[in-house]
mmCIF file of C-alpha atoms in Angstrom:
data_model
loop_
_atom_site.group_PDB
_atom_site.id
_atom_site.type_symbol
_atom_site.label_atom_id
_atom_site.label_comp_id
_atom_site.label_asym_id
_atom_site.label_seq_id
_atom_site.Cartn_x
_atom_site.Cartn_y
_atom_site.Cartn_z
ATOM 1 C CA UNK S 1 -41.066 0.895 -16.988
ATOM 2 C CA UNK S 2 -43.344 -1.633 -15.598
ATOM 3 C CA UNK S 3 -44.569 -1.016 -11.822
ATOM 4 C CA UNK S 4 -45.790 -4.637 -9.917
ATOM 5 C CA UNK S 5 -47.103 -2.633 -6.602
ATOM 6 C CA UNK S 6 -48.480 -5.731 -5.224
ATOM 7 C CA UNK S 7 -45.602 -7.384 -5.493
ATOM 8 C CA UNK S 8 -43.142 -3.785 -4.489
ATOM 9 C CA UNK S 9 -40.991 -4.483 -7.787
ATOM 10 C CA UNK S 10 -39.901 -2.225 -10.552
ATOM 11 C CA UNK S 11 -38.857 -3.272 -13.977
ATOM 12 C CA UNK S 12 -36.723 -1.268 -16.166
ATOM 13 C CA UNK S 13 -36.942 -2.194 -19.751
ATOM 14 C CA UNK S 14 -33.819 0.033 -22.024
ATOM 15 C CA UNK S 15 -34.235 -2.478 -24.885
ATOM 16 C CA UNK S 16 -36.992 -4.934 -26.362
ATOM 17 C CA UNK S 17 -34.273 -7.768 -27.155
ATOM 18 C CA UNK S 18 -34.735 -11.268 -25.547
ATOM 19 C CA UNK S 19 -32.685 -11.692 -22.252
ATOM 20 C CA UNK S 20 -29.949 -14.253 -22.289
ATOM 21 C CA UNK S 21 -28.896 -13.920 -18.974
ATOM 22 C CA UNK S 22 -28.842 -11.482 -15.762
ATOM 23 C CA UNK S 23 -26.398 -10.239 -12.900
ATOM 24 C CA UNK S 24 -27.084 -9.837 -9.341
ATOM 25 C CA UNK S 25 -26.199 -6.479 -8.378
ATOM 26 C CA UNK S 26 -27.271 -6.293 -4.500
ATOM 27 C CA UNK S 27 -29.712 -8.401 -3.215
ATOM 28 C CA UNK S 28 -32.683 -6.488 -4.305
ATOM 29 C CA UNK S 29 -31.162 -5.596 -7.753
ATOM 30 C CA UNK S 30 -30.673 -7.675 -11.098
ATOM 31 C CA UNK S 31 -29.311 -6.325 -14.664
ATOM 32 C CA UNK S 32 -30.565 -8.027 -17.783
ATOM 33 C CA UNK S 33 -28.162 -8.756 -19.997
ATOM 34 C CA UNK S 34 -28.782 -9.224 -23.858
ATOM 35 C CA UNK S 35 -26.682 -12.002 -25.914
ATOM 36 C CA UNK S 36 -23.793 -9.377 -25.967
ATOM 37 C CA UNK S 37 -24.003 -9.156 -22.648
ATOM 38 C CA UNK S 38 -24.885 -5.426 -22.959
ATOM 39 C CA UNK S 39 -27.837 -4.092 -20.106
ATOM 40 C CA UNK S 40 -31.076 -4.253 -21.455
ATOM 41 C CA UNK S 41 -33.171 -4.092 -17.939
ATOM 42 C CA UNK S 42 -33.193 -3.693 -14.264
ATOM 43 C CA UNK S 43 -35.617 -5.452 -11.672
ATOM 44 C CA UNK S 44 -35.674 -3.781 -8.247
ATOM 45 C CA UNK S 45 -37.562 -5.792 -5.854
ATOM 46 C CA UNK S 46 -38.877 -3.674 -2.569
ATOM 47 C CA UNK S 47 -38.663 -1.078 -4.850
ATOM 48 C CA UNK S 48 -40.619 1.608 -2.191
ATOM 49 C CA UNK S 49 -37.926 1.081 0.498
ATOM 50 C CA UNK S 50 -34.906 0.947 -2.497
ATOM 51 C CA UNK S 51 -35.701 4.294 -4.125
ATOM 52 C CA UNK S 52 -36.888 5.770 -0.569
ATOM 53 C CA UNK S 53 -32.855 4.825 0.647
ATOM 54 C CA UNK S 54 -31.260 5.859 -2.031
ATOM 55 C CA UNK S 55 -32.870 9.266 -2.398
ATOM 56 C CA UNK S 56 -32.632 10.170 1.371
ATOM 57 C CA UNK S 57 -28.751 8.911 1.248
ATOM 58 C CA UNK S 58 -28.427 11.574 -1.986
ATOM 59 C CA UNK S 59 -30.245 14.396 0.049
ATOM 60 C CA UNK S 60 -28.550 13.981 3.445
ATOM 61 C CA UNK S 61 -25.167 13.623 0.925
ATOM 62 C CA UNK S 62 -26.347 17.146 0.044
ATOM 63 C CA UNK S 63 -26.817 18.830 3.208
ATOM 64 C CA UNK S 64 -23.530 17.332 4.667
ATOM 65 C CA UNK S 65 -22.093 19.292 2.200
ATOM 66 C CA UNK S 66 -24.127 22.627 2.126
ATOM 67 C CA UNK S 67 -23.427 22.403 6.061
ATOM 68 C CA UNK S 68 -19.262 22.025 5.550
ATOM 69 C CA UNK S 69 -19.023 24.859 2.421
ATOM 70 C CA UNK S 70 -21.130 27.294 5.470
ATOM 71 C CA UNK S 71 -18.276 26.450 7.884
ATOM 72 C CA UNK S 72 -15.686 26.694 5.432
#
């Protein structure tokens, strides 16, 4: 895992192969792909607000549903 905070970007590194190409997953988001095609790495740019949204999306997720199985 490499951390740019200057620049807000996280990279994800699963494999040390070359990258042959990548795929734009959301705007912020692009998979590295190996020759096979296979995922070798993620780059998250604005990584604080990214990982910020997606763990208050899991949490209220969460409490939505402690909330319904109480009024169940």
């Amino acid at each position: 895992m490499t951390d740019f905070e200057q620049e807000d970007i996280l990279h994800l590194k699963f494999s040390d192969e070359p990258e042959m190409g990548s795929i734009e997953i959301s705007p912020n988001m692009t998979a590295e792909l190996n020759a096979e095609g296979e995922l070798i790495g993620l780059e998250i740019l604005e990584a604080t607000a990214f990982i910020r949204d997606a763990i208050l999306e899991s949490a209220q997720g969460k409490l939505l549903n402690l909330s319904s199985a109480k009024l169940s």
